[in-house]
């Protein structure tokens, strides 16, 4: 109970916890192009959210953001603005990237495996127990892609992020 001598209540504690998580996420580097900077930030955010899975659902729910949260959002928007994005396009880009990032992390945390060895075990068992002639496309995907040596589900994040970043264009690039 002595904690409540320092904070007003539960909401202040949650605000502080979320702000601490934002403080762990690398800000986009200033010495590179916007795409590289946002890729770095997304990779950092994914790593942080994997360490703090409870935070994914809380991050955007806070009405009293702390200084680390505000600094983080300002830096991301600033990176896009410096890259030639208008205010509306920067808003679209942040929403798209963060929706993908949080959605991927939620999916990743829900998977019934951690790492390649467990993936091989889980996917292998599914394929063995599944009639290949009933689910030919699923069988093909598993055997020709997922169960191949070197497959890493984490690469799916990189693929999706690259697709999104390549699809985004600053207003300057769009008018050129």
Coordinates of C-alpha atoms in Angstrom, one line a residue, residues 14 17-18 20-21 49 51-59 109:
X14 CA -0.3 1.3 -15.7
X17 CA 4.6 0.7 -16.8
X18 CA 3.7 1.5 -20.4
X20 CA 8.8 2.3 -19.2
X21 CA 8.2 -0.1 -22.1
X49 CA 7.1 -6.4 -26.9
X51 CA 9.9 -9.4 -23.6
X52 CA 6.8 -7.7 -22.2
X53 CA 3.8 -9.4 -23.8
X54 CA 1.3 -7.8 -21.4
X55 CA 2.2 -4.4 -22.8
X56 CA 0.8 -4.9 -26.4
X57 CA -2.8 -4.4 -25.3
X58 CA -2.1 -1.5 -23.0
X59 CA 0.2 0.7 -25.1
X109 CA 3.2 -14.9 -28.9

